[in-house]
Short mmCIF file of C-alpha atoms in Angstrom, two decimals:
data_model
loop_
_atom_site.label_atom_id
_atom_site.label_comp_id
_atom_site.label_asym_id
_atom_site.label_seq_id
_atom_site.Cartn_x
_atom_site.Cartn_y
_atom_site.Cartn_z
CA MET A 1066 0.03 0.05 0.02
CA ASP A 1067 1.20 3.47 -0.73
CA GLY A 1068 1.97 5.72 2.04
CA ILE A 1069 0.77 9.21 2.78
CA THR A 1070 2.58 11.84 0.69
CA SER A 1071 3.84 14.77 2.93
CA SER A 1072 6.33 17.51 2.66
CA HIS A 1073 7.65 17.09 6.12
CA ASP A 1074 7.86 14.46 8.90
CA GLY A 1075 4.94 15.77 11.00
CA MET A 1076 6.87 18.44 12.79
CA ALA A 1077 6.28 22.10 11.76
CA THR A 1078 9.40 23.80 10.66
CA ALA A 1079 10.61 26.71 12.84
CA ALA A 1080 13.49 29.10 13.05
CA ARG A 1081 16.50 27.53 14.87
CA LYS A 1082 16.98 29.23 18.31
CA ARG A 1083 20.44 30.36 19.05
CA PHE A 1084 21.71 29.22 22.52
CA VAL A 1085 22.80 32.07 24.77
CA LYS A 1086 24.42 31.24 28.03
CA LYS A 1087 22.85 33.36 30.78
CA ASN A 1088 24.95 34.88 33.55
CA ARG A 1089 23.60 33.53 36.76
CA THR A 1090 24.07 34.74 40.31
CA ILE A 1091 24.49 31.99 42.84
CA PRO A 1092 22.65 32.92 46.06
CA VAL A 1093 25.34 31.41 48.49
CA GLN A 1094 24.07 33.15 51.72
CA GLU A 1095 20.43 32.11 50.92
CA ILE A 1096 21.44 28.51 50.28
CA ALA A 1097 23.53 28.62 53.61
CA ASP A 1098 20.69 30.02 55.65
CA GLU A 1099 18.22 27.41 54.30
CA ILE A 1100 20.71 24.63 54.99
CA ALA A 1101 21.13 25.84 58.55
CA LYS A 1102 17.32 25.59 58.96
CA GLY A 1103 17.41 21.91 57.74
CA SER A 1104 16.11 22.27 54.26
CA ARG A 1105 16.86 19.03 52.36
CA LEU A 1106 16.17 20.79 48.93
CA HIS A 1107 18.86 23.37 49.69
CA LEU A 1108 21.24 20.74 51.13
CA ALA A 1109 21.05 18.88 47.86
CA LYS A 1110 21.72 22.18 46.01
CA GLY A 1111 24.66 22.91 48.07
CA ILE A 1112 26.17 19.45 47.55
CA THR A 1113 25.69 19.85 43.89
CA LEU A 1114 27.57 23.13 44.06
CA LEU A 1115 30.46 21.47 45.85
CA GLU A 1116 30.67 18.59 43.32
CA SER A 1117 30.55 20.92 40.27
CA ILE A 1118 33.77 21.27 38.25
CA THR A 1119 33.00 24.77 36.79
CA ALA A 1120 35.23 27.61 38.09
CA GLU A 1121 32.24 29.70 39.24
CA ASP A 1122 30.56 26.88 41.10
CA LYS A 1123 33.87 26.00 42.86
CA VAL A 1124 34.26 29.43 44.19
CA ALA A 1125 30.68 29.58 45.36
CA GLY A 1126 30.90 26.12 46.88
CA GLN A 1127 33.85 27.01 48.97
CA GLN A 1128 32.20 30.17 50.17
CA LEU A 1129 29.12 28.21 51.17
CA LEU A 1130 31.37 25.79 53.08
CA LEU A 1131 33.13 28.67 54.78
CA ASN A 1132 29.74 30.19 55.85
CA LEU A 1133 28.54 26.85 57.43
CA LEU A 1134 31.78 25.65 58.96
CA PRO A 1135 30.92 27.06 62.45
CA LYS A 1136 27.79 24.86 62.51
CA ALA A 1137 29.59 21.64 61.44
CA GLY A 1138 31.43 18.94 63.36
CA ASN A 1139 28.55 17.82 65.73
CA SER A 1140 27.94 14.25 64.39
CA ILE A 1141 29.09 10.67 64.56
CA ARG A 1142 30.69 9.68 61.22
CA ILE A 1143 30.34 6.00 60.41
CA GLY A 1144 32.05 4.43 57.46
CA ILE A 1145 30.42 1.19 56.33
CA THR A 1146 32.20 -1.09 53.85
CA GLY A 1147 32.05 -4.79 52.79
CA VAL A 1148 32.36 -6.89 49.75
CA PRO A 1149 29.60 -6.42 46.97
CA GLY A 1150 26.64 -8.43 48.08
CA ALA A 1151 27.24 -8.09 51.83
CA GLY A 1152 23.96 -6.21 52.09
CA LYS A 1153 25.26 -2.69 52.85
CA SER A 1154 22.22 -0.89 51.40
CA THR A 1155 19.90 -3.24 53.30
CA PHE A 1156 21.84 -2.85 56.63
CA ILE A 1157 21.95 0.95 56.20
CA GLU A 1158 18.27 1.31 55.62
CA ALA A 1159 17.38 -0.90 58.64
CA PHE A 1160 19.96 0.80 60.81
CA GLY A 1161 19.05 4.24 59.63
CA LEU A 1162 15.35 3.78 60.09
CA MET A 1163 16.00 2.56 63.67
CA LEU A 1164 18.00 5.74 64.41
CA ALA A 1165 15.57 8.11 62.71
CA ASP A 1166 12.80 6.66 64.70
CA LYS A 1167 14.70 7.30 67.88
CA GLY A 1168 14.66 10.97 66.91
CA HIS A 1169 18.19 11.20 65.27
CA LYS A 1170 18.63 12.96 61.87
CA VAL A 1171 20.45 10.50 59.67
CA ALA A 1172 22.41 11.40 56.45
CA VAL A 1173 23.53 8.67 54.09
CA LEU A 1174 26.40 9.35 51.61
CA ALA A 1175 26.03 6.43 49.22
CA ILE A 1176 28.96 6.22 46.77
CA ASP A 1177 28.59 4.31 43.53
CA PRO A 1178 31.37 3.20 41.24
CA SER A 1179 31.81 5.21 38.04
CA SER A 1180 32.34 3.26 34.64
CA SER A 1181 35.85 3.30 33.55
CA VAL A 1182 34.43 3.33 29.91
CA THR A 1183 31.60 5.82 29.98
CA GLY A 1184 32.39 7.68 33.23
CA GLY A 1185 28.68 7.18 34.19
CA SER A 1186 27.11 5.83 37.44
CA ILE A 1187 23.83 4.12 38.04
CA LEU A 1188 23.36 5.87 41.50
CA GLY A 1189 20.72 3.38 42.47
CA ASP A 1190 21.26 3.42 46.31
CA LYS A 1191 18.23 5.83 46.83
CA THR A 1192 15.85 3.33 45.12
CA ARG A 1193 17.25 0.46 47.27
CA MET A 1194 16.61 2.47 50.42
CA GLU A 1195 13.03 3.50 49.44
CA GLU A 1196 11.61 3.52 52.95
CA LEU A 1197 14.52 5.48 54.48
CA ALA A 1198 14.36 7.93 51.62
CA ARG A 1199 10.82 8.81 52.49
CA HIS A 1200 11.59 9.24 56.32
CA PRO A 1201 11.49 13.05 57.21
CA GLY A 1202 14.48 12.48 59.50
CA ALA A 1203 16.71 11.05 56.72
CA PHE A 1204 18.73 12.38 53.74
CA ILE A 1205 20.20 10.17 51.19
CA ARG A 1206 22.74 11.49 48.73
CA PRO A 1207 24.19 9.11 46.06
CA SER A 1208 27.36 10.28 44.45
CA PRO A 1209 29.76 8.75 41.88
CA THR A 1210 33.38 7.96 42.61
CA ALA A 1211 34.23 9.81 39.47
CA GLY A 1212 37.53 8.06 39.11
CA THR A 1213 38.53 8.52 42.74
CA LEU A 1214 40.37 5.68 44.47
CA GLY A 1215 39.29 4.40 47.90
CA GLY A 1216 35.54 3.92 47.21
CA VAL A 1217 34.51 7.60 47.96
CA HIS A 1218 33.90 10.74 46.03
CA LYS A 1219 36.35 13.65 46.09
CA LYS A 1220 33.92 15.83 47.82
CA SER A 1221 32.81 13.41 50.37
CA ARG A 1222 34.39 15.19 53.24
CA GLU A 1223 32.89 18.56 52.36
CA THR A 1224 29.52 16.89 51.77
CA MET A 1225 29.75 15.54 55.48
CA LEU A 1226 30.25 19.12 56.79
CA LEU A 1227 27.31 20.41 54.88
CA CYS A 1228 25.21 17.61 56.41
CA GLU A 1229 26.35 18.42 59.86
CA ALA A 1230 25.54 22.10 59.34
CA ALA A 1231 21.95 21.02 58.37
CA GLY A 1232 21.58 19.36 61.79
CA TYR A 1233 22.31 15.63 60.90
CA ASP A 1234 23.88 14.04 63.85
CA VAL A 1235 24.65 10.67 62.41
CA ILE A 1236 26.32 10.41 59.10
CA LEU A 1237 26.62 7.00 57.30
CA VAL A 1238 29.18 6.77 54.50
CA GLU A 1239 28.53 3.67 52.39
CA THR A 1240 31.59 2.79 50.20
CA VAL A 1241 31.58 0.86 46.93
CA GLY A 1242 33.31 -1.94 48.68
CA VAL A 1243 36.54 -2.15 46.64
CA GLY A 1244 38.72 -3.84 49.14
CA GLN A 1245 41.88 -2.64 50.73
CA SER A 1246 41.74 0.86 49.23
CA GLU A 1247 39.20 1.62 51.92
CA THR A 1248 42.00 3.32 53.86
CA VAL A 1249 40.71 6.55 52.39
CA VAL A 1250 37.32 6.07 54.13
CA ARG A 1251 38.99 5.29 57.41
CA GLY A 1252 40.55 8.64 57.14
CA MET A 1253 37.47 10.55 57.10
CA VAL A 1254 35.16 8.83 59.56
CA ASP A 1255 35.19 8.32 63.36
CA PHE A 1256 33.90 4.75 63.47
CA PHE A 1257 34.63 2.24 60.72
CA MET A 1258 32.47 -0.92 60.26
CA LEU A 1259 33.02 -3.85 58.16
CA LEU A 1260 30.11 -6.01 56.87
CA VAL A 1261 31.02 -9.67 56.31
CA LEU A 1262 29.06 -12.83 55.19
CA THR A 1263 29.22 -16.33 56.25
CA GLY A 1264 29.79 -19.25 53.87
CA ALA A 1265 31.23 -17.01 51.15
CA GLY A 1266 34.92 -17.42 51.79
CA ASP A 1267 34.99 -14.54 54.02
CA GLU A 1268 36.03 -16.33 57.24
CA LEU A 1269 39.61 -16.28 58.28
CA GLN A 1270 40.98 -16.60 54.82
CA GLY A 1271 38.68 -14.06 52.98
CA MET A 1272 39.06 -11.10 55.25
CA LYS A 1273 42.41 -9.57 54.49
CA LYS A 1274 44.41 -8.53 57.63
CA GLY A 1275 44.87 -5.02 56.28
CA ILE A 1276 41.21 -4.13 56.23
CA MET A 1277 40.37 -5.88 59.49
CA GLU A 1278 42.98 -3.66 61.21
CA LEU A 1279 41.05 -0.68 59.93
CA ALA A 1280 37.71 -1.78 61.40
CA ASP A 1281 36.35 -0.82 64.82
CA SER A 1282 33.48 -3.43 64.39
CA ILE A 1283 32.92 -6.46 62.20
CA VAL A 1284 29.19 -7.17 61.52
CA VAL A 1285 28.35 -10.68 60.36
CA HIS A 1286 25.42 -9.77 58.26
CA LYS A 1287 22.33 -11.80 57.17
CA ALA A 1288 22.26 -13.77 60.50
CA ASP A 1289 18.75 -15.13 60.14
CA GLY A 1290 17.00 -18.39 59.13
CA ASP A 1291 19.29 -21.28 58.31
CA ASN A 1292 22.24 -19.07 58.30
CA LEU A 1293 21.95 -17.96 61.99
CA LYS A 1294 23.84 -20.81 63.56
CA LEU A 1295 26.66 -20.33 61.12
CA ALA A 1296 26.71 -16.66 61.60
CA LYS A 1297 27.11 -17.09 65.40
CA LYS A 1298 30.01 -19.55 64.82
CA THR A 1299 31.61 -16.95 62.39
CA VAL A 1300 31.28 -14.24 65.13
CA ARG A 1301 33.12 -16.45 67.67
CA GLU A 1302 35.89 -17.08 65.17
CA TYR A 1303 36.35 -13.34 64.52
CA ARG A 1304 36.39 -12.55 68.23
CA GLN A 1305 39.30 -15.08 68.70
CA LEU A 1306 41.08 -13.72 65.66
CA LEU A 1307 40.78 -10.00 66.59
CA HIS A 1308 42.84 -10.56 69.79
CA PHE A 1309 45.93 -11.06 67.61
CA LEU A 1310 45.50 -7.90 65.57
CA GLN A 1311 46.49 -4.40 66.37
CA PRO A 1312 43.36 -2.36 67.11
CA ALA A 1313 42.29 0.40 64.75
CA SER A 1314 41.77 2.86 67.53
CA PRO A 1315 43.84 3.20 70.67
CA GLY A 1316 42.16 1.79 73.79
CA TRP A 1317 39.47 0.14 71.89
CA THR A 1318 39.03 -3.62 71.18
CA THR A 1319 37.34 -4.39 67.81
CA THR A 1320 34.09 -6.12 68.38
CA SER A 1321 32.18 -8.72 66.23
CA GLN A 1322 28.42 -9.37 66.33
CA PRO A 1323 25.67 -10.92 64.31
CA VAL A 1324 23.05 -8.76 62.63
CA SER A 1325 19.93 -9.36 60.50
CA SER A 1326 18.53 -6.46 58.84
CA ILE A 1327 15.45 -8.34 57.66
CA LYS A 1328 14.61 -9.61 61.23
CA GLU A 1329 15.91 -6.28 62.70
CA THR A 1330 18.09 -8.11 65.23
CA GLY A 1331 21.40 -6.87 66.40
CA LEU A 1332 20.88 -3.27 65.21
CA LYS A 1333 20.34 -1.84 68.73
CA GLU A 1334 23.64 -3.58 69.85
CA VAL A 1335 25.45 -2.07 66.90
CA TRP A 1336 24.31 1.47 67.88
CA GLU A 1337 25.32 0.84 71.55
CA THR A 1338 28.73 -0.25 70.35
CA VAL A 1339 29.15 2.93 68.40
CA LEU A 1340 28.15 5.03 71.46
CA LYS A 1341 30.51 3.07 73.74
CA PHE A 1342 33.26 3.67 71.16
CA LYS A 1343 32.72 7.41 71.17
CA GLU A 1344 32.65 7.47 74.97
CA THR A 1345 35.93 5.50 75.09
CA MET A 1346 37.68 7.69 72.56
CA MET A 1347 36.58 10.93 74.21
CA ASP A 1348 37.79 9.69 77.48
CA ASN A 1349 41.29 9.11 76.16
CA ASP A 1350 41.18 12.38 74.11
CA PHE A 1351 41.63 10.48 70.79
CA TRP A 1352 38.28 11.60 69.34
CA ASP A 1353 39.37 15.18 68.63
CA GLU A 1354 42.89 14.19 67.89
CA ARG A 1355 41.75 11.85 65.09
CA ARG A 1356 39.58 14.57 63.60
CA ARG A 1357 42.48 17.07 63.58
CA SER A 1358 44.72 14.42 62.03
CA GLN A 1359 42.05 13.69 59.39
CA THR A 1360 41.86 17.43 58.55
CA LYS A 1361 45.70 17.64 58.01
CA ASP A 1362 45.60 14.61 55.71
CA TRP A 1363 42.76 16.08 53.78
CA PHE A 1364 44.78 19.32 53.30
CA ARG A 1365 47.79 17.41 52.15
CA SER A 1366 45.84 15.20 49.70
CA MET A 1367 44.20 18.32 48.23
CA ILE A 1368 47.71 19.83 47.71
CA THR A 1369 48.66 16.72 45.75
CA ASP A 1370 45.50 17.02 43.61
CA ARG A 1371 46.17 20.68 42.91
CA LEU A 1372 49.75 20.06 41.98
CA ILE A 1373 48.65 17.43 39.32
CA ASP A 1374 46.03 19.74 37.97
CA SER A 1375 48.34 22.73 37.70
CA PHE A 1376 51.04 20.73 36.09
CA PHE A 1377 48.83 19.49 33.27
CA THR A 1378 47.38 22.97 32.68
CA GLN A 1379 50.71 24.45 32.03
CA PRO A 1380 51.10 25.42 28.28
CA GLY A 1381 52.55 22.70 26.19
CA LYS A 1382 52.72 20.00 29.03
CA LYS A 1383 50.07 17.78 27.53
CA GLU A 1384 51.75 17.91 24.10
CA GLU A 1385 55.15 17.19 25.71
CA VAL A 1386 53.73 14.23 27.60
CA GLY A 1387 52.37 12.79 24.25
CA ARG A 1388 55.65 13.29 22.47
CA LEU A 1389 57.54 11.44 25.28
CA GLU A 1390 54.97 8.54 25.29
CA LYS A 1391 55.80 8.05 21.56
CA ALA A 1392 59.47 8.03 22.40
CA LEU A 1393 58.90 5.49 25.12
CA LEU A 1394 56.97 3.19 22.87
CA GLY A 1395 59.69 3.52 20.26
CA ASP A 1396 62.36 2.49 22.82
CA GLU A 1397 64.08 5.80 22.31
CA ILE A 1398 64.19 6.77 25.94
CA THR A 1399 63.66 5.12 29.35
CA VAL A 1400 60.75 5.93 31.66
CA ALA A 1401 63.03 7.69 34.25
CA GLY A 1402 64.64 9.69 31.49
CA ALA A 1403 61.25 10.74 30.13
CA VAL A 1404 60.20 12.05 33.62
CA ASP A 1405 63.49 13.85 33.91
CA GLN A 1406 62.88 15.66 30.70
CA LEU A 1407 59.33 16.45 31.64
CA PHE A 1408 60.41 18.27 34.79
CA LYS A 1409 63.45 20.12 33.35
#
């Protein structure tokens, strides 16, 4: 059958509009005031400003942070890591709901891995924590790693400060669970929690000594149903093993306990452990000392980042790197020799 004859595809022709970029004024003080009042909308806007890579937004983001710094610092920062499939999101939702129902304001910073191919992220943590996301006392912010090692976003520390200024007294940082690079997370939280499973090779062999020495608490997750008996056995094994490891925090003995997020068992005990940890650390003056040390480490890591950025923005440096790479591949120069030429 013949089709319909038409002069166009059904869309009326119109003159092409020329895109004109508008100069915008960022209301930094207004955003800061609303964040201080607890506005989740403006908190999200503030975090977006911090994560932006445009020069204008960077300046505004730092000014916003400076305005809110006096109101920050009054929270317990808890890092939560574990192998993929350990149930981090499920645990955080159950744990966060329990705390929010107790009257705490809970902020969740959920970090998703960015694709090394496209650079994109799914950012699906908010949908996995649907009930917690609807709670008026909770705030969930998914962010991509954006190429950052250590399972966190570059702006995770600054995001925590904004959340504290908004009145959130418990901050949960969920990492991507990438293994031993979790040292970065340890360097920005007060309490570091490791989620493990039973029967998945995670027992004494699977848990690497390095990450176990970073943890203040080991949670044997999914301790319910047929797995309950095995979970309790795993807890006993960890408790025996932890005596031989150096504790992550002075004066504190790393604990191990079974938890079921589905049955909501063990969650109260985990919170009691966190509070006991804070009390112990404040008694031996290590709480504030750790935070000061983390701020210094943050400062030094940002110096390194800035040095790398400033190096590659120098005129001709990228071209010189490309020329030296060709020379390397042609066996015309050694790697050390190429680096020496680059810094002459």
